[in-house]
Coordinates of C-alpha atoms in Angstrom, one line a residue:
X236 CA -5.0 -5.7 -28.1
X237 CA -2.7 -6.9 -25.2
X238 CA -1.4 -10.1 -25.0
X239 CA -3.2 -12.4 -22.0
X240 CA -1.6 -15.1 -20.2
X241 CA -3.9 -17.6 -18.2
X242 CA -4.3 -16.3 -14.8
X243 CA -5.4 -19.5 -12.7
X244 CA -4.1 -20.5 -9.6
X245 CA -3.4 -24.1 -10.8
X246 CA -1.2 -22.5 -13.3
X247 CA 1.2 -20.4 -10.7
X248 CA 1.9 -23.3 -9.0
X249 CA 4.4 -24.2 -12.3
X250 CA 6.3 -20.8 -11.9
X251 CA 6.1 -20.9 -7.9
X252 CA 5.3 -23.4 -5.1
X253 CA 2.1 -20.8 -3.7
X254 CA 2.8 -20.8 1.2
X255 CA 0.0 -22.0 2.6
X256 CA -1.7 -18.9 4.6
X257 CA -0.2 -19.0 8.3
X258 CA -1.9 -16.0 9.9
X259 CA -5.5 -15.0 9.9
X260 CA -6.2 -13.3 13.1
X261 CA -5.5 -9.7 14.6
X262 CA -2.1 -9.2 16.0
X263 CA -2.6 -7.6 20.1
X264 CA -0.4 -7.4 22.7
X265 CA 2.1 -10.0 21.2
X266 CA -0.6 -12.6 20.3
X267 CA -3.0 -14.0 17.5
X268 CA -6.4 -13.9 18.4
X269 CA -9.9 -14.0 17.2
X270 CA -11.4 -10.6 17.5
X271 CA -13.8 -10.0 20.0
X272 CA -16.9 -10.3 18.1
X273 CA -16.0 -13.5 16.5
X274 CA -16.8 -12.2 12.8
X275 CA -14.0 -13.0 10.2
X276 CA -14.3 -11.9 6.6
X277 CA -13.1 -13.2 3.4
X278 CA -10.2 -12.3 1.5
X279 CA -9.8 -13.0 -2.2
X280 CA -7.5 -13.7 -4.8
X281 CA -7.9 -11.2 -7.2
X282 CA -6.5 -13.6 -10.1
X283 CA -9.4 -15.5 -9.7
X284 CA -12.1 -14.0 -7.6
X285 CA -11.8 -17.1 -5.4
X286 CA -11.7 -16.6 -1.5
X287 CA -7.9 -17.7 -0.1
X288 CA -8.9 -17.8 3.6
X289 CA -11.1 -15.6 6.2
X290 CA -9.7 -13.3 8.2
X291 CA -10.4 -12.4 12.0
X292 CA -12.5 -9.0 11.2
X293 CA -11.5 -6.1 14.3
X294 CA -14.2 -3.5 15.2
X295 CA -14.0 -0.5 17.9
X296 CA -13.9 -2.6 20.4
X297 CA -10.6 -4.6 19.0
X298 CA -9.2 -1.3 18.4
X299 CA -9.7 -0.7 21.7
X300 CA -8.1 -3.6 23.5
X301 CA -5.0 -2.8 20.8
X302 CA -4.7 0.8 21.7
X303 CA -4.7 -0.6 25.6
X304 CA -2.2 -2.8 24.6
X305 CA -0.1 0.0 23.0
X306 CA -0.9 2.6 25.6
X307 CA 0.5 0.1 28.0
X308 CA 3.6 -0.9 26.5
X309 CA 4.7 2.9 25.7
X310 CA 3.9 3.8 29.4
X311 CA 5.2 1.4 31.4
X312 CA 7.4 -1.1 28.7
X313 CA 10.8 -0.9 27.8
X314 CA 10.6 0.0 24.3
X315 CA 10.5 4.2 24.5
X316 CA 12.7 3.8 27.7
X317 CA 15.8 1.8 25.6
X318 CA 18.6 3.7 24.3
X319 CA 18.2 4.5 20.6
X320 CA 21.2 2.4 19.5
X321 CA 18.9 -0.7 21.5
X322 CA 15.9 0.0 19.2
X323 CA 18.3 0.5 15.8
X324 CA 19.6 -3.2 17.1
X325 CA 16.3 -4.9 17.0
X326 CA 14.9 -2.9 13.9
X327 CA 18.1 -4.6 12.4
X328 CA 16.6 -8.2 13.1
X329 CA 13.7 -7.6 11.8
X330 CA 15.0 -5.9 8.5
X331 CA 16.9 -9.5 8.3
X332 CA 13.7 -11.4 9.2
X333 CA 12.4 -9.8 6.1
X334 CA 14.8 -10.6 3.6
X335 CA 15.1 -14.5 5.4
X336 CA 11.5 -14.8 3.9
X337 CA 11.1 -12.8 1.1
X338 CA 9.5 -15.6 -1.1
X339 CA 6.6 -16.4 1.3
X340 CA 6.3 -12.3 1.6
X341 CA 6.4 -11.7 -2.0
X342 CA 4.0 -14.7 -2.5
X343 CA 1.2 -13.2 -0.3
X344 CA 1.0 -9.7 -2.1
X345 CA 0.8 -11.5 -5.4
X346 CA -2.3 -13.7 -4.0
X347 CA -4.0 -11.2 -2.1
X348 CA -3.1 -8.6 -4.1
X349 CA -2.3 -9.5 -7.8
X350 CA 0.8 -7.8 -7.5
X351 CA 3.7 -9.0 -10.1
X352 CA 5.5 -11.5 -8.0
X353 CA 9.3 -11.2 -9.6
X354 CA 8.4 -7.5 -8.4
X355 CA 7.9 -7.5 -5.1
X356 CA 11.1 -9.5 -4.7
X357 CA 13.4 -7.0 -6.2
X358 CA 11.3 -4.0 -5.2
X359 CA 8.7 -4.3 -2.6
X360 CA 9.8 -6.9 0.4
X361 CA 13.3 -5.7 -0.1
X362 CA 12.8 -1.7 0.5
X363 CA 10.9 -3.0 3.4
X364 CA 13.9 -4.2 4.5
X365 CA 15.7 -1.3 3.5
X366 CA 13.3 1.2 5.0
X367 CA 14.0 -0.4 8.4
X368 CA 17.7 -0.3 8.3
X369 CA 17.6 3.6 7.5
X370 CA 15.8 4.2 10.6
X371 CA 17.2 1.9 12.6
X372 CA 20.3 4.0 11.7
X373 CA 18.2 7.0 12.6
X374 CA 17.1 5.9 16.3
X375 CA 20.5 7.0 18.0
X376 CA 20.3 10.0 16.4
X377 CA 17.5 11.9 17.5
X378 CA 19.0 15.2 18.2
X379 CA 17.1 18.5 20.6
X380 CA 18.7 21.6 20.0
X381 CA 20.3 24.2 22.5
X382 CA 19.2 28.2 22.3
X383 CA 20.9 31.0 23.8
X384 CA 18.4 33.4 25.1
X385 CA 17.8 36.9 27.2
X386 CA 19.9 37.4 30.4
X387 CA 22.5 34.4 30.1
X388 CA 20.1 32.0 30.2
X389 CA 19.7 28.9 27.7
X390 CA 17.0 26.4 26.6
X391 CA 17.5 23.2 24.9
X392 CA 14.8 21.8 23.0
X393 CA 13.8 17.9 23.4
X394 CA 12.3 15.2 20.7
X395 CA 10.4 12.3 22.4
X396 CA 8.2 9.9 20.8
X397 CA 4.7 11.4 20.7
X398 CA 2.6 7.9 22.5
X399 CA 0.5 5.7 20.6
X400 CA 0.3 6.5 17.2
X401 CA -2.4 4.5 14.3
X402 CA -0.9 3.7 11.4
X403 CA -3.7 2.8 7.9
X404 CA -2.5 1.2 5.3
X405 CA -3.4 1.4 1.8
X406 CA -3.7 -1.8 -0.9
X407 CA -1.8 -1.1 -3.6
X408 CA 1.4 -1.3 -1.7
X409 CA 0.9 -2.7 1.4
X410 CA 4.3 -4.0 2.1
X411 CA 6.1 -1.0 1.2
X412 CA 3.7 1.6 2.9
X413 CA 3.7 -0.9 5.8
X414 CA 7.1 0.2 6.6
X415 CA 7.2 3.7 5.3
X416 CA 4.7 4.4 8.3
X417 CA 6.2 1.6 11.0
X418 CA 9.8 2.6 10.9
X419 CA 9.8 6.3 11.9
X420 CA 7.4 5.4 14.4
X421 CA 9.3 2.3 16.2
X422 CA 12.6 4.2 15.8
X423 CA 11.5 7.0 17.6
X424 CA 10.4 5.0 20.2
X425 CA 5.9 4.9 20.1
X426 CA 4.1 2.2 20.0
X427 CA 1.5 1.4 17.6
X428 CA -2.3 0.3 16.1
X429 CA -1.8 -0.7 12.7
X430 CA -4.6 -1.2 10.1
X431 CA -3.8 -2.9 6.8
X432 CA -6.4 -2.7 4.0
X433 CA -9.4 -4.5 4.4
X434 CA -8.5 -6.3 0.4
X435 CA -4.7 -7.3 1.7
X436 CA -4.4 -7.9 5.3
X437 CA -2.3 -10.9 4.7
X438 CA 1.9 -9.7 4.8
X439 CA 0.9 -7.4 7.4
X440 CA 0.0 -10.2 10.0
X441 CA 3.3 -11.9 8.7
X442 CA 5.1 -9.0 9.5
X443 CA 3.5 -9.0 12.9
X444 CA 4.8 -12.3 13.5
X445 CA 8.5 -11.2 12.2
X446 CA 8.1 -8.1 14.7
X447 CA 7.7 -10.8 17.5
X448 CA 10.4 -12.8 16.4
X449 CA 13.1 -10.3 16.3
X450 CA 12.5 -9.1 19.6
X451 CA 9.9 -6.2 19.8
X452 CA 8.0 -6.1 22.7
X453 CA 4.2 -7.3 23.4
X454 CA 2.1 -4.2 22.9
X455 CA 4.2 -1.9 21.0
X456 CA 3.4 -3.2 17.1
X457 CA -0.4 -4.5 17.3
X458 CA -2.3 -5.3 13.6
X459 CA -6.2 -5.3 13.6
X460 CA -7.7 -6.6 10.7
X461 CA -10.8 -4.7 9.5
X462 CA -13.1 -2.5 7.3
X463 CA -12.2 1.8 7.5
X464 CA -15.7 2.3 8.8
X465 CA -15.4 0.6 11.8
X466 CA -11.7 -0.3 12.6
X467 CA -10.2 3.0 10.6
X468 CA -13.0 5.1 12.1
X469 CA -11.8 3.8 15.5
X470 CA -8.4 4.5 14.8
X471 CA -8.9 8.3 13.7
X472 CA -11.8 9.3 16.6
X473 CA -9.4 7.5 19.4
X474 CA -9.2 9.6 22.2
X475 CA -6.0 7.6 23.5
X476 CA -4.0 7.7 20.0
X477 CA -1.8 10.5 19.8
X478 CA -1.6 10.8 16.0
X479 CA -2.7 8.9 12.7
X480 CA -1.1 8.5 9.4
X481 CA -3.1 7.8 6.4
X482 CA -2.6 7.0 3.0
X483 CA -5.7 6.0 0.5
X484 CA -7.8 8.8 -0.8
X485 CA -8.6 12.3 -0.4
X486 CA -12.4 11.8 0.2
X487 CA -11.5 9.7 3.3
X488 CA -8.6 11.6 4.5
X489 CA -11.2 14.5 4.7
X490 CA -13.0 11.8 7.2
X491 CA -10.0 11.1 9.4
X492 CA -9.0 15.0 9.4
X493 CA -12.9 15.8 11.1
X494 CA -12.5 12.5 13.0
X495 CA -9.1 14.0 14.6
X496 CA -10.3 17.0 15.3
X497 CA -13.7 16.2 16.9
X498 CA -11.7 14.0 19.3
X499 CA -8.6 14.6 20.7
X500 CA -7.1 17.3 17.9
X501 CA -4.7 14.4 17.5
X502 CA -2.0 15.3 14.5
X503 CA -2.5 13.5 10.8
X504 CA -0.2 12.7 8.3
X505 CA -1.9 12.6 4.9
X506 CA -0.8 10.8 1.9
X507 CA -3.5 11.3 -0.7
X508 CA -4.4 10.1 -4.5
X509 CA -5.0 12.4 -7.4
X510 CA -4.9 12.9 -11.0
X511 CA -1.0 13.4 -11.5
X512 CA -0.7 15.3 -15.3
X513 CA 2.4 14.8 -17.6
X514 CA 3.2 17.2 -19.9
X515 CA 5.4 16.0 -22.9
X516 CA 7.0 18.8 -25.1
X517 CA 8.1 19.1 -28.3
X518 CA 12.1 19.2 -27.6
X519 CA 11.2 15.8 -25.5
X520 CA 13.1 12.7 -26.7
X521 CA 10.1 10.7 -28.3
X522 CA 11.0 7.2 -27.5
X523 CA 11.9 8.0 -23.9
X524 CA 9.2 10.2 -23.4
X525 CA 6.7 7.8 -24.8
X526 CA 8.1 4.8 -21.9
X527 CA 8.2 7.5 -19.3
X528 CA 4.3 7.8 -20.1
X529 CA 3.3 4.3 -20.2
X530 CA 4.8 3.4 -17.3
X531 CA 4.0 6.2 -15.6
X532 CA 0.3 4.9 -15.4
X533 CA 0.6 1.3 -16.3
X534 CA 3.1 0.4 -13.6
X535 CA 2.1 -1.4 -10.5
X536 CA -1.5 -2.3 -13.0
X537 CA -2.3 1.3 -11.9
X538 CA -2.9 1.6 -8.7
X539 CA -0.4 4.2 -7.8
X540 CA -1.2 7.9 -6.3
X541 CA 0.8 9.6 -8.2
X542 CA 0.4 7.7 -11.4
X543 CA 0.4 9.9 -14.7
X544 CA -3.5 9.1 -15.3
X545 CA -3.7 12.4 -17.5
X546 CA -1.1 12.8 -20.3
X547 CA -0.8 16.2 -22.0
X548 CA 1.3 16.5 -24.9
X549 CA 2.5 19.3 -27.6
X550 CA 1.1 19.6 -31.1
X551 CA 4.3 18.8 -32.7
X552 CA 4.9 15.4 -31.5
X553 CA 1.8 14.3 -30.5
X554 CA 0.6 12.1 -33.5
X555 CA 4.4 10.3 -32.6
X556 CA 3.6 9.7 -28.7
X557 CA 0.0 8.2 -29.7
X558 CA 1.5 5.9 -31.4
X559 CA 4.3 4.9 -29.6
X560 CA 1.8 4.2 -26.6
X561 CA -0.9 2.0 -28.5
X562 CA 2.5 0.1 -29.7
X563 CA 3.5 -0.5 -26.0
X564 CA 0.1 -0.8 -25.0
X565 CA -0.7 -3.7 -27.7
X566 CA 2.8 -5.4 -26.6
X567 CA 1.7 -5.3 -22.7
X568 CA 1.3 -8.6 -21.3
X569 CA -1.4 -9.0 -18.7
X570 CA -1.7 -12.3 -17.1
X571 CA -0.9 -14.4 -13.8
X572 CA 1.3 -12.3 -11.7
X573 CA 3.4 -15.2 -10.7
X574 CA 3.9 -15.8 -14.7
X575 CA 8.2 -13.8 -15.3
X576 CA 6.6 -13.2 -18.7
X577 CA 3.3 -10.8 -17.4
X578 CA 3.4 -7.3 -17.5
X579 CA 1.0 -6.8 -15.4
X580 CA -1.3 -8.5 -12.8
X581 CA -5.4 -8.3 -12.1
X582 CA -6.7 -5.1 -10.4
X583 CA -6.4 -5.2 -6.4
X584 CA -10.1 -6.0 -6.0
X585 CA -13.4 -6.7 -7.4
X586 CA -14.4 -3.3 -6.6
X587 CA -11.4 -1.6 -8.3
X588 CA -11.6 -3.8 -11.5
X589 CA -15.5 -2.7 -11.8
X590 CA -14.4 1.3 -11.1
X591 CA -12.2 0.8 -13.5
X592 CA -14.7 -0.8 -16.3
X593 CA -16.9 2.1 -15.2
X594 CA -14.4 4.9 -16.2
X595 CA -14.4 3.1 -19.7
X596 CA -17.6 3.0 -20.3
X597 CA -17.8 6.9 -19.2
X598 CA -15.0 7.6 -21.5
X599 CA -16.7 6.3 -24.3
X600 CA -20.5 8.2 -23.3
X601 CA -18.9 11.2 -22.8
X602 CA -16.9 11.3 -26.5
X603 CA -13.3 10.8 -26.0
X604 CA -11.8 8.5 -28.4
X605 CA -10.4 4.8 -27.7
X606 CA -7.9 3.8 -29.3
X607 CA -6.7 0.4 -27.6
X608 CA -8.1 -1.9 -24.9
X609 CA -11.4 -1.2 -23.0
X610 CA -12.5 -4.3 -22.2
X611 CA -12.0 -7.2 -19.4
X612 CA -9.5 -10.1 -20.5
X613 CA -10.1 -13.7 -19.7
X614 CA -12.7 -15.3 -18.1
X615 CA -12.0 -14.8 -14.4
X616 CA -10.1 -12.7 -12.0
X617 CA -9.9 -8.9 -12.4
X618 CA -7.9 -8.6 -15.6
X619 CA -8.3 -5.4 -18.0
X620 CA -6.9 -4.3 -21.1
X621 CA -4.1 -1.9 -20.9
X622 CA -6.7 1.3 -22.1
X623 CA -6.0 4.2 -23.7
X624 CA -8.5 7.9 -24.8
X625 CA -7.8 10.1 -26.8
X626 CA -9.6 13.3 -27.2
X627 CA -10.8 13.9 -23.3
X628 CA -12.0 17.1 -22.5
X629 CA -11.3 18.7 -19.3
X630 CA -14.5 18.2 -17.9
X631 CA -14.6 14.7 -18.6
X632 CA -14.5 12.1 -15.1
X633 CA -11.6 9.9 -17.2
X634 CA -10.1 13.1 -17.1
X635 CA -10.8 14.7 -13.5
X636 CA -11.7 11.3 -11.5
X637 CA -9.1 8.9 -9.8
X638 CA -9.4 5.1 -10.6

């Protein structure tokens, strides 16, 4: 069984002095407001299942006023219109914004999130920061290419930024993915509708507010709050956004992709889940092999599209991986992500710990064999054992379905 440490809120405060929430409201045209409607929803700390604050909740018509906003700025504002060396500059400040406040970042994905907190400030916040500087180095060079053709004559070919683009984030990283999607698109001079997972909302309105400060102008960088069946299937039927780029599953991708197409035939950029295999061999080093496994699916608690859900491995060495695993798995730490000592935090969302449970509980109907973990840990917030089958048939769902 996996070691637990105690997961409450009163108990982080001893590892980390917890920001008090700053932004709640959608991000348009260079100000926090309430969203049209009025309606705000709540968002929840998944180490405890207890609400942090409500959040302004954006529907069609908030997309709306965004893409205006963004439509705006890219047609008539400075931002596609300034050199590329001018965009890298400001992309710069914000990178520096970033790293000025990576504690109160870091803090927010751990409590809206359950993301490890020592984590996302060696990995998360500071790729963000990285992933800005790269294309801010990549604005001034945004090359067309010259072609000879029939008769003497020549053609050159020229990149522009496409217009407003929509940008939806997924949960399990939404700082990194945040800026994955933002920095092509600010470096190459569009302006932007972005929304953040309904379950984690929280760094993105902070990076809104870092946007502003370094010097991006109203209208091109615009964050609306809300659920993907109203404010993401806004964003993908849009007749006035140029393209979409989407990362969360392949069911809804499928949605965005008809969406698209129905409207406008507006490009997509699709960055879907799965059920990543490994296949171990019997010339693999066992040790390292075993640790390429188990973090390969219990890194980042799971939630990772290309996590190595489904591990095949050779006859000869097979009885020697098992084990190694249940070792690691037993030694796992789960607990408060703000604790240095946790392994690994609670699931994203009550939602996602109960999909989870549900897999389990399949696993064990349909046959397969558990050999550690299986169950809920601790009393409150969306904790689960580190789990492990054996014996799973193709056509079982722990086998063929994405948790």
């Amino acid at each position: 069984m996996a070691n637990h440490c105690n997961g409450n809120s009163d108990h982080s405060e001893s590892f980390v002095k917890i920001p008090p929430i700053k932004f709640t409201k959608l991000f348009i045209n260079g100000k926090f407001v309430d969203s049209i409607s009025g309606k705000t929803f709540e968002t929840v700390d998944p180490r405890t299942g207890e609400v942090i604050t409500r959040v302004s909740e954006g529907n069609g018509e908030d997309i709306d006023l965004a893409v205006k906003a963004a439509r705006h700025a890219f047609d008539h504002g400075p931002w596609p219109r300034l050199s590329g060396s001018e965009r890298g500059r400001i992309m710069m400040k914000f990178a520096d914004l970033i790293e000025e406040n990576i504690e109160e970042i870091a803090a927010l994905d751990t409590i809206n999130g359950g993301k490890l907190f020592a984590l996302c400030k060696v990995m998360d916040v500071p790729s963000a920061a990285k992933t800005l500087r790269y294309y801010a180095g990549a604005a001034d060079k945004i090359h067309g290419t010259v072609l000879k053709l029939a008769k003497g004559l020549q053609g050159y070919t020229l990149r522009e930024p496409i217009g407003v683009v929509g940008h939806i984030i997924p949960w399990n990283f939404p700082t990194i993915m945040f800026f994955m999607k933002v920095g092509p698109a600010l470096a190459a001079g569009c302006t932007m509708v972005i929304k953040p997972a309904e379950q984690t909302p929280l760094s993105a309105l902070y990076y809104a507010h870092l946007a502003k400060l370094a010097g991006i102008p109203d209208g091109v960088l615009n964050v609306v709050n809300g659920f993907g069946s109203t404010a993401g299937a806004a964003i993908s039927s849009h007749m006035d956004i140029e393209k979409v780029s989407f990362t969360g599953s392949t069911e809804v991708g499928r949605k965005i992709m008809i969406a698209a197409a129905a409207s406008n035939l507006k490009p997509v950029s699709l960055e879907l889940g799965g059920k990543s295999p490994l296949l171990i061999f019997d010339d693999a080093d066992i040790d390292e092999a075993a640790d390429i496994a188990f973090r390969g699916i219990f890194f980042n608690k799971g939630e990772i599209c290309v996590a190595s859900s489904r591990v095949y491995v050779q006859e000869g060495i097979y009885e020697k991986i098992v084990k190694k695993l249940v070792e690691k798995a037993n030694a796992w730490v789960v607990g408060d992500p703000f604790d240095p000592r946790v392994h690994q935090g609670p699931q994203t969302d009550k939602k996602q710990f109960e999909k989870i449970l549900s897999y389990i509980e399949h696993g064990k109907r349909e046959g397969a064999t558990l050999l550690t973990g299986g169950k809920q840990l601790g009393q409150k917030g969306y904790y689960i054992e580190p789990t492990i089958f054996a014996d799973v048939k193709v056509d079982f769902l722990t086998n063929s379905g994405e948790t």
